[in-house]
Amino acid sequence: QVQLVESGGGLVQAGGSLRLSCAASGRTFSRYYMGWFRQAPGKEREFVAAIKWSGGSTYYADSVKGRFTISRDNAKNTVYLQMNSLKPEDTAVYYCAAAPSWNKYDYWGQGTQVTVSS
């Protein structure tokens, strides 16, 4: 059974940093894309960042480029999202997801809340 478990969310002041983790289990993800998405209250879920597990190619939404960094640790089967220079508009529930091919996300975590105060 595939499981994606996020952690690392919390409350932080504007300008601060947080690192989210996504522990993946239940299958081999070596050919998968791993993504981070977020959903703010009253808004649609939006793409934040993705990484190809094999090779490590990364992709970012324009709104987070230069502030967020996605990475993975093969030994720990974990994907990270380092978030720096956080802004109040980054406040959302952040979800980890896994896709066997580009943009075909089959598996989702339960989400972790990130709140950025001004």
PDB file of C-alpha atoms in Angstrom:
ATOM      1  CA  GLN A   1       0.000   0.000   0.000  1.00  0.00           C
ATOM      2  CA  VAL A   2       1.436   3.350  -1.059  1.00  0.00           C
ATOM      3  CA  GLN A   3       1.787   5.906   1.682  1.00  0.00           C
ATOM      4  CA  LEU A   4       2.946   9.504   1.498  1.00  0.00           C
ATOM      5  CA  VAL A   5       3.296  11.152   4.879  1.00  0.00           C
ATOM      6  CA  GLU A   6       4.033  14.867   5.107  1.00  0.00           C
ATOM      7  CA  SER A   7       5.512  16.620   8.096  1.00  0.00           C
ATOM      8  CA  GLY A   8       7.208  19.892   8.964  1.00  0.00           C
ATOM      9  CA  GLY A   9       4.363  22.361   8.664  1.00  0.00           C
ATOM     10  CA  GLY A  10       3.699  25.019  11.248  1.00  0.00           C
ATOM     11  CA  LEU A  11       3.390  28.707  12.022  1.00  0.00           C
ATOM     12  CA  VAL A  12       6.170  31.042  10.949  1.00  0.00           C
ATOM     13  CA  GLN A  13       6.584  34.783  10.580  1.00  0.00           C
ATOM     14  CA  ALA A  14       6.932  36.399   7.173  1.00  0.00           C
ATOM     15  CA  GLY A  15      10.514  36.124   5.979  1.00  0.00           C
ATOM     16  CA  GLY A  16      11.072  32.900   7.876  1.00  0.00           C
ATOM     17  CA  SER A  17      11.760  29.363   6.685  1.00  0.00           C
ATOM     18  CA  LEU A  18      10.268  25.901   6.980  1.00  0.00           C
ATOM     19  CA  ARG A  19      11.257  22.535   5.588  1.00  0.00           C
ATOM     20  CA  LEU A  20       8.542  20.086   4.657  1.00  0.00           C
ATOM     21  CA  SER A  21       9.226  16.358   4.399  1.00  0.00           C
ATOM     22  CA  CYS A  22       7.347  13.661   2.533  1.00  0.00           C
ATOM     23  CA  ALA A  23       8.161  10.078   3.490  1.00  0.00           C
ATOM     24  CA  ALA A  24       7.186   7.673   0.725  1.00  0.00           C
ATOM     25  CA  SER A  25       6.601   3.947   1.151  1.00  0.00           C
ATOM     26  CA  GLY A  26       4.801   1.018  -0.408  1.00  0.00           C
ATOM     27  CA  ARG A  27       6.461   0.841  -3.799  1.00  0.00           C
ATOM     28  CA  THR A  28       9.542   1.805  -5.759  1.00  0.00           C
ATOM     29  CA  PHE A  29       9.399   5.429  -6.766  1.00  0.00           C
ATOM     30  CA  SER A  30      12.570   5.510  -8.834  1.00  0.00           C
ATOM     31  CA  ARG A  31      10.708   6.351 -12.064  1.00  0.00           C
ATOM     32  CA  TYR A  32       8.190   8.673 -10.459  1.00  0.00           C
ATOM     33  CA  TYR A  33       7.804  12.408 -10.345  1.00  0.00           C
ATOM     34  CA  MET A  34       7.240  13.655  -6.808  1.00  0.00           C
ATOM     35  CA  GLY A  35       5.338  16.886  -6.432  1.00  0.00           C
ATOM     36  CA  TRP A  36       4.299  19.424  -3.861  1.00  0.00           C
ATOM     37  CA  PHE A  37       0.955  21.170  -4.174  1.00  0.00           C
ATOM     38  CA  ARG A  38      -0.863  23.614  -1.940  1.00  0.00           C
ATOM     39  CA  GLN A  39      -4.410  24.724  -1.323  1.00  0.00           C
ATOM     40  CA  ALA A  40      -5.347  27.918   0.454  1.00  0.00           C
ATOM     41  CA  PRO A  41      -8.819  28.494   1.926  1.00  0.00           C
ATOM     42  CA  GLY A  42     -11.327  29.270  -0.808  1.00  0.00           C
ATOM     43  CA  LYS A  43      -8.808  28.617  -3.571  1.00  0.00           C
ATOM     44  CA  GLU A  44      -8.073  25.757  -5.927  1.00  0.00           C
ATOM     45  CA  ARG A  45      -5.152  23.459  -5.347  1.00  0.00           C
ATOM     46  CA  GLU A  46      -2.071  24.673  -7.162  1.00  0.00           C
ATOM     47  CA  PHE A  47       1.236  23.195  -8.237  1.00  0.00           C
ATOM     48  CA  VAL A  48       4.275  24.290  -6.229  1.00  0.00           C
ATOM     49  CA  ALA A  49       7.240  22.142  -7.250  1.00  0.00           C
ATOM     50  CA  ALA A  50       8.186  18.728  -8.599  1.00  0.00           C
ATOM     51  CA  ILE A  51      11.252  16.546  -8.889  1.00  0.00           C
ATOM     52  CA  LYS A  52      11.963  13.543 -11.050  1.00  0.00           C
ATOM     53  CA  TRP A  53      13.160  10.914  -8.641  1.00  0.00           C
ATOM     54  CA  SER A  54      15.587   9.481 -11.168  1.00  0.00           C
ATOM     55  CA  GLY A  55      17.972  12.176 -12.309  1.00  0.00           C
ATOM     56  CA  GLY A  56      16.663  14.871 -10.019  1.00  0.00           C
ATOM     57  CA  SER A  57      15.252  17.325 -12.581  1.00  0.00           C
ATOM     58  CA  THR A  58      13.252  19.996 -10.800  1.00  0.00           C
ATOM     59  CA  TYR A  59      10.297  22.185 -11.719  1.00  0.00           C
ATOM     60  CA  TYR A  60       8.805  25.175  -9.904  1.00  0.00           C
ATOM     61  CA  ALA A  61       5.810  27.432 -10.030  1.00  0.00           C
ATOM     62  CA  ASP A  62       6.778  30.998 -10.856  1.00  0.00           C
ATOM     63  CA  SER A  63       5.418  32.169  -7.507  1.00  0.00           C
ATOM     64  CA  VAL A  64       8.018  30.169  -5.563  1.00  0.00           C
ATOM     65  CA  LYS A  65      11.057  30.214  -7.856  1.00  0.00           C
ATOM     66  CA  GLY A  66      14.131  31.418  -6.039  1.00  0.00           C
ATOM     67  CA  ARG A  67      12.513  30.899  -2.614  1.00  0.00           C
ATOM     68  CA  PHE A  68      11.609  27.191  -2.499  1.00  0.00           C
ATOM     69  CA  THR A  69      13.848  24.217  -3.219  1.00  0.00           C
ATOM     70  CA  ILE A  70      12.685  20.648  -3.779  1.00  0.00           C
ATOM     71  CA  SER A  71      15.071  17.779  -3.171  1.00  0.00           C
ATOM     72  CA  ARG A  72      15.086  14.055  -2.433  1.00  0.00           C
ATOM     73  CA  ASP A  73      17.009  11.608  -0.313  1.00  0.00           C
ATOM     74  CA  ASN A  74      17.102   8.244  -2.049  1.00  0.00           C
ATOM     75  CA  ALA A  75      18.323   6.372   1.009  1.00  0.00           C
ATOM     76  CA  LYS A  76      15.449   7.663   3.121  1.00  0.00           C
ATOM     77  CA  ASN A  77      12.823   7.570   0.325  1.00  0.00           C
ATOM     78  CA  THR A  78      11.954  11.116   1.331  1.00  0.00           C
ATOM     79  CA  VAL A  79      11.262  14.288  -0.616  1.00  0.00           C
ATOM     80  CA  TYR A  80      11.797  17.717   0.904  1.00  0.00           C
ATOM     81  CA  LEU A  81      10.538  21.204   0.241  1.00  0.00           C
ATOM     82  CA  GLN A  82      12.769  23.897   1.701  1.00  0.00           C
ATOM     83  CA  MET A  83      10.780  27.111   1.887  1.00  0.00           C
ATOM     84  CA  ASN A  84      12.632  30.377   2.488  1.00  0.00           C
ATOM     85  CA  SER A  85      11.528  34.008   2.515  1.00  0.00           C
ATOM     86  CA  LEU A  86       8.005  32.919   3.292  1.00  0.00           C
ATOM     87  CA  LYS A  87       5.138  35.307   2.620  1.00  0.00           C
ATOM     88  CA  PRO A  88       1.610  35.411   4.061  1.00  0.00           C
ATOM     89  CA  GLU A  89       0.310  34.340   0.648  1.00  0.00           C
ATOM     90  CA  ASP A  90       2.208  31.050   1.046  1.00  0.00           C
ATOM     91  CA  THR A  91      -0.266  30.098   3.771  1.00  0.00           C
ATOM     92  CA  ALA A  92      -1.977  26.868   2.715  1.00  0.00           C
ATOM     93  CA  VAL A  93      -2.237  23.154   3.279  1.00  0.00           C
ATOM     94  CA  TYR A  94       0.707  21.585   1.469  1.00  0.00           C
ATOM     95  CA  TYR A  95       0.330  18.162  -0.122  1.00  0.00           C
ATOM     96  CA  CYS A  96       2.897  15.699  -1.357  1.00  0.00           C
ATOM     97  CA  ALA A  97       1.989  13.618  -4.409  1.00  0.00           C
ATOM     98  CA  ALA A  98       3.516  10.929  -6.627  1.00  0.00           C
ATOM     99  CA  ALA A  99       3.099  10.589 -10.400  1.00  0.00           C
ATOM    100  CA  PRO A 100       4.206   7.636 -12.602  1.00  0.00           C
ATOM    101  CA  SER A 101       4.387  10.066 -15.512  1.00  0.00           C
ATOM    102  CA  TRP A 102       4.441  13.832 -15.831  1.00  0.00           C
ATOM    103  CA  ASN A 103       1.416  15.462 -14.206  1.00  0.00           C
ATOM    104  CA  LYS A 104      -0.413  12.162 -13.622  1.00  0.00           C
ATOM    105  CA  TYR A 105      -0.494  12.207  -9.836  1.00  0.00           C
ATOM    106  CA  ASP A 106      -1.954   8.955  -8.510  1.00  0.00           C
ATOM    107  CA  TYR A 107      -0.993   9.140  -4.867  1.00  0.00           C
ATOM    108  CA  TRP A 108      -1.488  11.923  -2.342  1.00  0.00           C
ATOM    109  CA  GLY A 109      -0.531  12.561   1.242  1.00  0.00           C
ATOM    110  CA  GLN A 110      -2.853  13.886   3.913  1.00  0.00           C
ATOM    111  CA  GLY A 111      -1.407  17.397   3.880  1.00  0.00           C
ATOM    112  CA  THR A 112       0.391  19.616   6.360  1.00  0.00           C
ATOM    113  CA  GLN A 113      -0.650  23.139   7.322  1.00  0.00           C
ATOM    114  CA  VAL A 114       1.720  26.046   6.726  1.00  0.00           C
ATOM    115  CA  THR A 115       0.719  29.408   8.176  1.00  0.00           C
ATOM    116  CA  VAL A 116       2.772  32.538   7.562  1.00  0.00           C
ATOM    117  CA  SER A 117       1.954  35.518   9.753  1.00  0.00           C
ATOM    118  CA  SER A 118       2.589  39.099   8.654  1.00  0.00           C
TER     119      SER A 118
END
